[in-house]
Amino acid sequence: ELKVEQNPLFLSMQEGKNYTIYCNYSTTSDRLYWYRQDPGKSLESLFVLLSNGAVKQEGRLMASLDTKARLSTLHITAAVHDLSATYFCAVDTGNQFYFGTGTSLTVIP
Amino acid sequence: DAGVIQSPRHEVTEMGQEVTLRCKPISGHNSLFWYRQTMMRGLELLIYFNNNVPIDDSGMPEDRFSAKMPNASFSTLKIQPSEPRDSAVYFCASLPGSYNSPLHFGNGTRLTVT
């Protein structure tokens, strides 16, 4: 059974600080996605990573993919309160998407 | 584009009643997924369709759950009879035929079974 593990599960960080969320998965795949979910809302696509070494950046968020290590990271730079949300990674094995457990991020002023 | 449309947004029902959740995928998308989200189990894939045909329903918890996709623009997820442990947020998501696209999620249906 494919496993997608994120850590940490909960993250409380101060504004202005940097941190990284990790996503490990247990099968071969070169397609990985990051989503954001605000409380009570739907999931919004953030990044699409399609090959080994792929790096995408949007504002204070940067995502990368290492398919050999089966690892993706979501790096937060100089966090701001608006980034408070739950972040999910999802592995695509060919029209099946397996989601990680989610990382609940709280940015404290 | 209106995005993936789900209805109702909220559903409160009593144990034993039948519940039907509805989903309209994005026009032109040819795959549709039903997920269930709970605090305890996270996001679980229940079933997915490709070109209106169920491909994998191994995530459907038990026979009380059934899903249909009679045409490319409509799908239902039915629970009969409902139980309190079915309380969750149910998401529908669709996917275009092009490779390497993320899932597009609807706003979800929050189901409460008392």
Coordinates of C-alpha atoms in Angstrom, one line a residue:
Chain A
E1 CA 0.0 0.0 0.0
L2 CA 1.3 3.4 -1.0
K3 CA 2.2 5.7 2.0
V4 CA 2.5 9.4 1.9
E5 CA 3.9 10.9 5.1
Q6 CA 4.2 14.5 6.0
N7 CA 6.1 16.0 8.8
P8 CA 5.6 17.8 10.9
L9 CA 1.8 17.3 11.4
F10 CA 1.5 20.6 13.3
L11 CA 3.7 23.6 12.9
S12 CA 3.6 26.8 14.9
M13 CA 6.0 29.5 13.8
Q14 CA 6.6 33.1 14.3
E15 CA 6.2 35.7 11.6
G16 CA 9.4 36.3 9.7
K17 CA 10.9 32.9 10.3
N18 CA 11.7 30.2 7.8
Y19 CA 10.7 26.5 7.9
T20 CA 10.4 23.4 5.7
I21 CA 7.6 20.9 5.5
Y22 CA 8.6 17.4 4.3
C23 CA 6.7 14.9 2.2
N24 CA 8.0 11.3 1.9
Y25 CA 6.3 8.7 -0.2
S26 CA 6.8 5.0 -0.7
T27 CA 6.4 4.4 -4.4
T28 CA 8.0 5.4 -7.6
S29 CA 6.4 8.6 -9.0
D30 CA 7.6 11.7 -10.7
R31 CA 4.5 13.7 -10.3
L32 CA 3.8 15.4 -7.0
Y33 CA 1.4 18.2 -6.1
W34 CA 1.0 20.6 -3.2
Y35 CA -2.3 21.9 -2.0
R36 CA -3.5 24.4 0.5
Q37 CA -6.7 24.1 2.6
D38 CA -8.1 26.9 4.7
P39 CA -10.4 26.0 7.6
G40 CA -13.8 25.0 6.3
K41 CA -12.7 25.4 2.7
S42 CA -11.8 23.3 -0.3
L43 CA -8.3 22.3 -1.4
E44 CA -6.5 24.7 -3.7
S45 CA -3.6 23.6 -5.9
L46 CA -0.3 25.4 -5.2
F47 CA 2.4 23.6 -7.1
V48 CA 2.8 20.9 -9.7
L49 CA 6.1 19.1 -9.7
L50 CA 6.7 16.8 -12.7
S51 CA 10.3 15.7 -12.7
N52 CA 13.3 15.0 -10.5
G53 CA 14.9 18.2 -9.4
A54 CA 11.8 20.3 -10.2
V55 CA 11.6 23.5 -8.2
K56 CA 8.6 25.9 -8.2
Q57 CA 8.3 29.2 -6.3
E58 CA 5.3 31.4 -5.6
G59 CA 5.8 34.3 -3.2
R60 CA 7.1 33.0 0.1
L61 CA 6.6 29.3 -0.8
M62 CA 9.0 27.1 -2.7
A63 CA 8.5 23.5 -3.5
S64 CA 11.0 20.9 -4.7
L65 CA 11.0 17.3 -5.7
D66 CA 13.7 14.6 -5.4
T67 CA 12.2 11.5 -7.0
K68 CA 15.2 9.3 -6.2
A69 CA 14.8 10.1 -2.5
R70 CA 11.0 10.0 -2.8
L71 CA 10.9 13.3 -1.1
S72 CA 9.3 16.7 -1.7
T73 CA 9.8 19.8 0.4
L74 CA 7.7 22.9 0.9
H75 CA 9.9 25.7 2.1
I76 CA 8.4 28.8 3.8
T77 CA 10.4 32.0 3.8
A78 CA 9.7 34.9 6.2
A79 CA 6.3 33.5 7.2
V80 CA 3.3 35.8 7.4
H81 CA 0.0 35.3 9.1
D82 CA -1.8 34.8 5.7
L83 CA 0.1 31.5 5.2
S84 CA -1.7 29.9 8.1
A85 CA -3.5 26.9 6.6
T86 CA -3.2 23.2 6.2
Y87 CA -0.8 22.0 3.5
F88 CA -1.1 18.7 1.7
C89 CA 1.2 16.9 -0.7
A90 CA -0.3 14.4 -3.1
V91 CA 1.5 11.7 -5.2
D92 CA 0.1 10.8 -8.6
T93 CA 0.7 7.2 -9.6
G94 CA -1.2 7.4 -12.8
N95 CA -4.7 8.9 -12.4
Q96 CA -4.8 8.0 -8.7
F97 CA -3.8 10.6 -6.2
Y98 CA -2.7 9.7 -2.7
F99 CA -2.7 12.5 -0.2
G100 CA -0.4 13.0 2.8
T101 CA -1.7 13.5 6.3
G102 CA -1.4 17.3 6.0
T103 CA 0.6 19.8 7.9
S104 CA -1.4 22.4 9.9
L105 CA 0.6 25.6 9.9
T106 CA -0.1 28.5 12.3
V107 CA 1.9 31.7 11.9
I108 CA 2.0 33.7 15.1
P109 CA 2.5 37.5 14.9
Chain B
D1 CA -15.5 28.4 -15.5
A2 CA -17.7 27.7 -12.5
G3 CA -15.4 25.0 -11.2
V4 CA -16.5 21.8 -9.6
I5 CA -20.0 22.2 -8.1
Q6 CA -21.2 20.2 -5.2
S7 CA -24.6 20.1 -3.5
P8 CA -25.8 20.4 -0.9
R9 CA -23.1 22.3 1.0
H10 CA -24.4 21.0 4.3
E11 CA -26.5 18.0 5.1
V12 CA -27.9 17.0 8.5
T13 CA -29.8 13.8 8.7
E14 CA -30.8 11.2 11.2
M15 CA -29.3 7.7 11.4
G16 CA -30.9 5.3 9.0
Q17 CA -31.9 7.9 6.4
E18 CA -30.7 7.9 2.9
V19 CA -28.3 10.6 1.8
T20 CA -27.4 11.7 -1.7
L21 CA -24.5 14.0 -2.5
R22 CA -24.2 15.5 -5.9
C23 CA -21.3 16.7 -8.1
K24 CA -21.0 18.5 -11.4
P25 CA -17.4 18.3 -12.7
I26 CA -15.7 21.0 -14.8
S27 CA -16.8 20.7 -18.4
G28 CA -14.4 18.8 -20.5
H29 CA -12.8 17.0 -17.5
N30 CA -13.0 13.2 -18.0
S31 CA -12.1 11.9 -14.6
L32 CA -14.0 12.4 -11.4
F33 CA -13.0 11.5 -7.8
W34 CA -14.9 11.2 -4.5
Y35 CA -13.0 11.8 -1.3
R36 CA -14.0 11.8 2.3
Q37 CA -12.2 14.0 4.9
T38 CA -12.2 13.4 8.6
M39 CA -9.9 14.5 11.4
M40 CA -9.1 10.9 12.3
R41 CA -8.4 9.5 8.8
G42 CA -7.5 12.6 6.7
L43 CA -8.4 12.5 3.0
E44 CA -9.6 9.1 1.8
L45 CA -10.2 8.2 -1.9
L46 CA -13.6 6.5 -2.1
I47 CA -14.0 6.0 -5.8
Y48 CA -13.0 7.4 -9.1
F49 CA -14.5 7.4 -12.6
N50 CA -12.8 7.8 -16.0
N51 CA -15.1 8.7 -18.9
N52 CA -18.1 7.9 -16.6
V53 CA -16.9 4.4 -15.9
P54 CA -16.0 3.4 -12.3
I55 CA -12.3 2.5 -12.3
D56 CA -11.5 1.9 -8.6
D57 CA -14.1 1.6 -5.8
S58 CA -11.8 -0.1 -3.4
G59 CA -12.1 2.8 -1.0
M60 CA -15.8 2.6 -0.6
P61 CA -16.2 1.7 3.0
E62 CA -19.1 -0.8 2.7
D63 CA -22.1 -1.7 0.8
R64 CA -24.1 1.2 2.3
F65 CA -22.1 3.5 -0.1
S66 CA -22.7 3.6 -3.8
A67 CA -21.7 6.0 -6.5
K68 CA -22.9 6.6 -10.1
M69 CA -21.9 8.8 -13.0
P70 CA -24.7 8.6 -15.5
N71 CA -23.1 11.2 -17.8
A72 CA -20.1 13.4 -18.1
S73 CA -21.6 16.3 -16.2
F74 CA -23.1 14.6 -13.1
S75 CA -22.2 12.2 -10.4
T76 CA -23.9 11.1 -7.1
L77 CA -22.7 9.5 -4.0
K78 CA -25.4 7.7 -2.0
I79 CA -25.3 6.4 1.6
Q80 CA -28.1 4.2 2.6
P81 CA -28.7 3.7 5.5
S82 CA -26.5 6.5 7.0
E83 CA -24.7 6.1 10.3
P84 CA -23.1 8.6 12.7
R85 CA -19.7 7.4 11.7
D86 CA -20.4 8.6 8.1
S87 CA -20.2 12.2 9.4
A88 CA -17.4 13.9 7.4
V89 CA -16.8 16.3 4.6
Y90 CA -17.2 14.7 1.2
F91 CA -15.2 16.3 -1.7
C92 CA -15.7 15.7 -5.4
A93 CA -12.8 16.5 -7.7
S94 CA -12.3 16.4 -11.4
L95 CA -9.3 16.0 -13.7
P96 CA -8.9 17.0 -17.3
G97 CA -7.7 14.4 -19.8
S98 CA -4.3 16.2 -20.2
Y99 CA -1.4 14.6 -18.4
N100 CA 0.2 16.2 -15.4
S101 CA -2.7 18.3 -14.2
P102 CA -3.7 18.7 -10.6
L103 CA -7.1 17.7 -9.2
H104 CA -9.7 20.5 -9.1
F105 CA -11.8 20.2 -6.0
G106 CA -15.4 21.3 -5.3
N107 CA -16.3 23.1 -2.1
G108 CA -17.4 19.9 -0.4
T109 CA -20.5 18.7 1.4
R110 CA -20.4 18.6 5.2
L111 CA -22.5 15.7 6.3
T112 CA -23.7 15.3 9.9
V113 CA -25.5 12.1 10.8
T114 CA -27.2 12.2 14.2

